Short mmCIF file of C-alpha atoms in Angstrom, two decimals:
data_model
loop_
_atom_site.label_atom_id
_atom_site.label_comp_id
_atom_site.label_asym_id
_atom_site.label_seq_id
_atom_site.Cartn_x
_atom_site.Cartn_y
_atom_site.Cartn_z
CA GLN A 1 0.22 -42.97 10.76
CA LYS A 2 -1.15 -39.76 9.33
CA GLU A 3 -4.61 -39.76 7.83
CA VAL A 4 -3.38 -38.28 4.56
CA GLU A 5 0.20 -38.45 3.34
CA GLN A 6 1.90 -36.65 0.51
CA ASN A 7 5.48 -36.32 -0.61
CA SER A 8 6.50 -32.83 0.47
CA GLY A 9 8.74 -32.39 -2.54
CA PRO A 10 9.85 -30.06 -3.84
CA LEU A 11 8.93 -31.39 -7.25
CA SER A 12 10.45 -29.63 -10.23
CA VAL A 13 9.37 -30.20 -13.83
CA PRO A 14 10.22 -28.35 -17.04
CA GLU A 15 7.55 -26.29 -18.75
CA GLY A 16 5.37 -28.46 -20.97
CA ALA A 17 6.03 -31.66 -19.03
CA ILE A 18 3.57 -33.72 -17.00
CA ALA A 19 3.63 -33.16 -13.25
CA SER A 20 2.47 -36.09 -11.12
CA LEU A 21 1.40 -35.55 -7.53
CA ASN A 22 0.53 -38.42 -5.23
CA CYS A 23 -1.42 -38.93 -2.05
CA THR A 24 -2.33 -41.89 0.16
CA TYR A 25 -4.97 -42.04 2.86
CA SER A 26 -5.62 -44.35 5.77
CA ASP A 27 -9.42 -44.48 6.18
CA ARG A 28 -10.67 -47.13 3.78
CA GLY A 29 -14.23 -45.83 4.12
CA SER A 30 -13.36 -42.39 2.78
CA GLN A 31 -15.83 -41.08 0.25
CA SER A 32 -14.65 -37.78 -1.17
CA PHE A 33 -11.25 -36.67 -2.37
CA PHE A 34 -10.03 -33.22 -3.27
CA TRP A 35 -7.02 -31.41 -4.63
CA TYR A 36 -6.37 -27.83 -3.58
CA ARG A 37 -3.79 -25.47 -5.03
CA GLN A 38 -2.17 -22.91 -2.75
CA TYR A 39 0.01 -20.15 -4.10
CA SER A 40 2.55 -18.67 -1.72
CA GLY A 41 0.86 -16.27 0.67
CA LYS A 42 -2.62 -17.17 -0.56
CA SER A 43 -5.40 -19.42 0.61
CA PRO A 44 -6.08 -22.95 -0.69
CA GLU A 45 -8.25 -23.08 -3.80
CA LEU A 46 -10.25 -26.16 -4.77
CA ILE A 47 -9.23 -27.35 -8.23
CA MET A 48 -10.43 -30.96 -8.46
CA SER A 49 -12.76 -33.34 -6.67
CA ILE A 50 -13.23 -37.05 -7.29
CA TYR A 51 -15.60 -39.52 -5.72
CA SER A 52 -15.36 -42.80 -7.64
CA ASN A 53 -12.57 -45.02 -8.86
CA GLY A 54 -10.93 -44.07 -12.11
CA ASP A 55 -9.94 -40.84 -13.79
CA LYS A 56 -11.59 -37.45 -13.86
CA GLU A 57 -10.34 -34.87 -16.31
CA ASP A 58 -10.75 -31.10 -16.22
CA GLY A 59 -8.71 -29.24 -18.77
CA ARG A 60 -5.03 -29.91 -18.15
CA PHE A 61 -5.79 -31.57 -14.81
CA THR A 62 -6.59 -35.24 -14.27
CA ALA A 63 -7.43 -36.71 -10.88
CA GLN A 64 -7.05 -40.45 -10.41
CA LEU A 65 -8.56 -42.49 -7.59
CA ASN A 66 -7.85 -46.08 -6.59
CA LYS A 67 -9.83 -46.93 -3.48
CA ALA A 68 -8.43 -50.46 -3.24
CA SER A 69 -4.92 -49.04 -2.95
CA GLN A 70 -6.13 -45.97 -1.01
CA TYR A 71 -4.34 -43.77 -3.47
CA VAL A 72 -5.20 -40.47 -5.12
CA SER A 73 -3.12 -38.65 -7.69
CA LEU A 74 -3.20 -35.45 -9.69
CA LEU A 75 -1.65 -35.15 -13.13
CA ILE A 76 -0.98 -31.76 -14.65
CA ARG A 77 -0.36 -31.93 -18.38
CA ASP A 78 1.54 -29.26 -20.31
CA SER A 79 2.76 -27.75 -17.04
CA GLN A 80 3.04 -23.98 -17.00
CA PRO A 81 5.08 -21.70 -14.71
CA SER A 82 1.73 -20.47 -13.35
CA ASP A 83 1.16 -23.99 -11.99
CA SER A 84 4.02 -23.48 -9.53
CA ALA A 85 2.34 -23.76 -6.14
CA THR A 86 1.78 -26.14 -3.25
CA TYR A 87 -0.84 -28.82 -3.93
CA LEU A 88 -2.83 -30.13 -1.00
CA CYS A 89 -4.64 -33.45 -1.02
CA ALA A 90 -7.76 -33.60 1.16
CA VAL A 91 -9.95 -36.52 2.12
CA ARG A 92 -13.43 -36.62 3.60
CA THR A 93 -13.94 -39.80 5.58
CA ALA A 94 -17.09 -41.81 6.08
CA GLY A 95 -17.38 -40.20 9.51
CA ASN A 96 -17.45 -36.75 7.89
CA GLN A 97 -13.96 -35.94 9.11
CA PHE A 98 -11.90 -33.84 6.75
CA TYR A 99 -8.14 -34.28 6.59
CA PHE A 100 -5.51 -32.41 4.60
CA GLY A 101 -2.08 -33.62 3.62
CA THR A 102 0.90 -31.38 4.27
CA GLY A 103 1.17 -30.53 0.59
CA THR A 104 3.61 -31.01 -2.28
CA SER A 105 5.52 -28.02 -3.56
CA LEU A 106 5.65 -27.90 -7.37
CA THR A 107 7.97 -25.69 -9.39
CA VAL A 108 7.60 -25.51 -13.17
CA ILE A 109 10.83 -24.35 -14.74
CA PRO A 110 10.48 -22.18 -17.87
CA ASP B 1 -20.76 -13.75 -4.25
CA ALA B 2 -17.94 -12.13 -2.26
CA GLY B 3 -16.68 -15.44 -0.97
CA VAL B 4 -15.56 -16.09 2.59
CA ILE B 5 -14.47 -12.82 4.18
CA GLN B 6 -11.92 -12.71 6.97
CA SER B 7 -10.59 -9.81 8.96
CA PRO B 8 -8.08 -8.56 9.72
CA ARG B 9 -5.65 -9.71 6.99
CA HIS B 10 -2.68 -9.17 9.27
CA GLU B 11 -2.43 -8.86 13.03
CA VAL B 12 0.65 -8.16 15.08
CA THR B 13 0.21 -8.24 18.81
CA GLU B 14 2.25 -8.53 21.95
CA MET B 15 2.35 -11.66 24.01
CA GLY B 16 -0.45 -11.73 26.57
CA GLN B 17 -2.85 -9.62 24.54
CA GLU B 18 -6.27 -10.77 23.38
CA VAL B 19 -6.70 -11.40 19.68
CA THR B 20 -10.02 -11.71 17.84
CA LEU B 21 -10.25 -13.01 14.31
CA ARG B 22 -13.45 -12.61 12.32
CA CYS B 23 -15.14 -14.53 9.53
CA LYS B 24 -18.19 -14.09 7.32
CA PRO B 25 -19.07 -17.32 5.49
CA ILE B 26 -20.66 -17.60 2.07
CA SER B 27 -24.37 -16.99 2.27
CA GLY B 28 -26.26 -20.28 2.36
CA HIS B 29 -23.34 -22.35 3.58
CA ASP B 30 -24.27 -24.14 6.76
CA TYR B 31 -20.82 -25.38 7.75
CA LEU B 32 -18.00 -23.15 8.97
CA PHE B 33 -14.47 -24.28 9.75
CA TRP B 34 -11.50 -22.62 11.43
CA TYR B 35 -8.05 -23.86 10.41
CA ARG B 36 -4.53 -22.90 11.42
CA GLN B 37 -1.61 -23.29 9.03
CA THR B 38 2.09 -23.38 9.90
CA MET B 39 5.10 -24.62 7.99
CA MET B 40 5.75 -27.31 10.56
CA ARG B 41 2.23 -28.71 11.01
CA GLY B 42 0.42 -27.77 7.81
CA LEU B 43 -3.32 -27.19 7.96
CA GLU B 44 -4.90 -28.08 11.29
CA LEU B 45 -8.63 -28.08 11.90
CA LEU B 46 -9.38 -26.16 15.08
CA ILE B 47 -13.17 -26.25 15.22
CA TYR B 48 -16.19 -26.48 12.97
CA PHE B 49 -19.82 -25.40 13.21
CA ASN B 50 -22.98 -26.71 11.61
CA ASN B 51 -25.94 -24.35 11.60
CA ASN B 52 -24.10 -22.13 14.09
CA VAL B 53 -23.60 -24.98 16.57
CA PRO B 54 -20.05 -26.13 17.43
CA ILE B 55 -19.75 -29.77 16.38
CA ASP B 56 -16.10 -30.66 16.93
CA ASP B 57 -13.65 -28.51 18.87
CA SER B 58 -11.12 -31.25 19.53
CA GLY B 59 -8.52 -29.39 17.51
CA MET B 60 -8.60 -26.29 19.69
CA PRO B 61 -5.13 -26.38 21.24
CA GLU B 62 -6.03 -25.24 24.74
CA ASP B 63 -8.38 -23.14 26.79
CA ARG B 64 -6.80 -19.95 25.55
CA PHE B 65 -8.67 -20.50 22.28
CA SER B 66 -12.41 -20.01 21.93
CA ALA B 67 -14.76 -19.71 18.98
CA LYS B 68 -18.30 -18.51 18.58
CA MET B 69 -20.86 -18.33 15.82
CA PRO B 70 -23.72 -16.12 17.02
CA ASN B 71 -25.51 -16.23 13.66
CA ALA B 72 -25.25 -17.74 10.20
CA SER B 73 -23.19 -14.88 8.82
CA PHE B 74 -20.54 -14.32 11.47
CA SER B 75 -17.98 -16.22 13.49
CA THR B 76 -15.07 -15.25 15.73
CA LEU B 77 -11.96 -17.03 16.92
CA LYS B 78 -10.47 -15.55 20.05
CA ILE B 79 -7.08 -16.16 21.65
CA GLN B 80 -6.61 -14.90 25.19
CA PRO B 81 -3.85 -14.56 26.24
CA SER B 82 -1.84 -14.85 23.04
CA GLU B 83 1.61 -16.48 22.95
CA PRO B 84 4.38 -16.40 20.34
CA ARG B 85 3.67 -20.05 19.42
CA ASP B 86 0.22 -18.98 18.25
CA SER B 87 1.84 -17.18 15.32
CA ALA B 88 0.38 -18.72 12.17
CA VAL B 89 -2.07 -18.10 9.36
CA TYR B 90 -5.65 -18.69 10.45
CA PHE B 91 -8.14 -19.63 7.76
CA CYS B 92 -11.87 -19.70 7.89
CA ALA B 93 -13.69 -21.90 5.38
CA SER B 94 -17.33 -22.58 4.66
CA SER B 95 -19.26 -25.24 2.80
CA SER B 96 -22.64 -26.77 2.21
CA HIS B 97 -23.51 -30.47 2.41
CA GLY B 98 -20.96 -31.04 5.15
CA GLY B 99 -18.06 -30.40 2.84
CA ALA B 100 -19.03 -33.19 0.45
CA PHE B 101 -18.14 -30.91 -2.43
CA GLY B 102 -15.14 -29.29 -0.78
CA TYR B 103 -14.61 -26.08 1.11
CA THR B 104 -14.17 -22.45 0.12
CA PHE B 105 -11.45 -20.75 2.10
CA GLY B 106 -11.18 -17.14 3.10
CA SER B 107 -8.02 -15.19 2.45
CA GLY B 108 -6.72 -15.84 5.95
CA THR B 109 -5.40 -13.80 8.84
CA ARG B 110 -1.65 -13.80 9.37
CA LEU B 111 -1.12 -13.54 13.12
CA THR B 112 2.24 -12.60 14.60
CA VAL B 113 2.64 -12.60 18.37
CA VAL B 114 5.82 -10.90 19.57
#
């Protein structure tokens, strides 16, 4: 079992819709959770971090964490073509190990 | 802040040659990470340093890979001899607080071994 799992996609949504990206992790003691956005040919860029159960909102982005279910998600409201990228989920475990998922490719169709 | 600086951006080399990738972390960051990214395997952690000391090199694929951090502002990743299967994008990232608040990645080095 991988430490962090994501659906590879591709996920396609129309412009203006909500994009939902999901991630599960295996280490129940994990403390910190991150979403990175990676445009094609570029490096990963941190866009959201979440540390406690519930929702965290930042502009059009909402991160959701459910530690009991070992589940992290990212919602992108009012999706724009500029949101088209690969989204990487990352988890920092209690042992200070850092694991990335393989990423979900998102395409927002104008 | 200029961010994490990597060089070169692109490297094409022949099989068997030595390759050296360079990284300058963000000033004040005490953790430095080297990752490799391929389509097949995604992002793989190769090695990370804390205060210039290698902490975990279990991701280094084999003895052909070595990494050093002689001071807080410079690190190298060396491959000798290089092989075609080493072709990938190599990222350096730095952080403070052990990555508790995430990493900042450099722009990467795209390595092609022919």
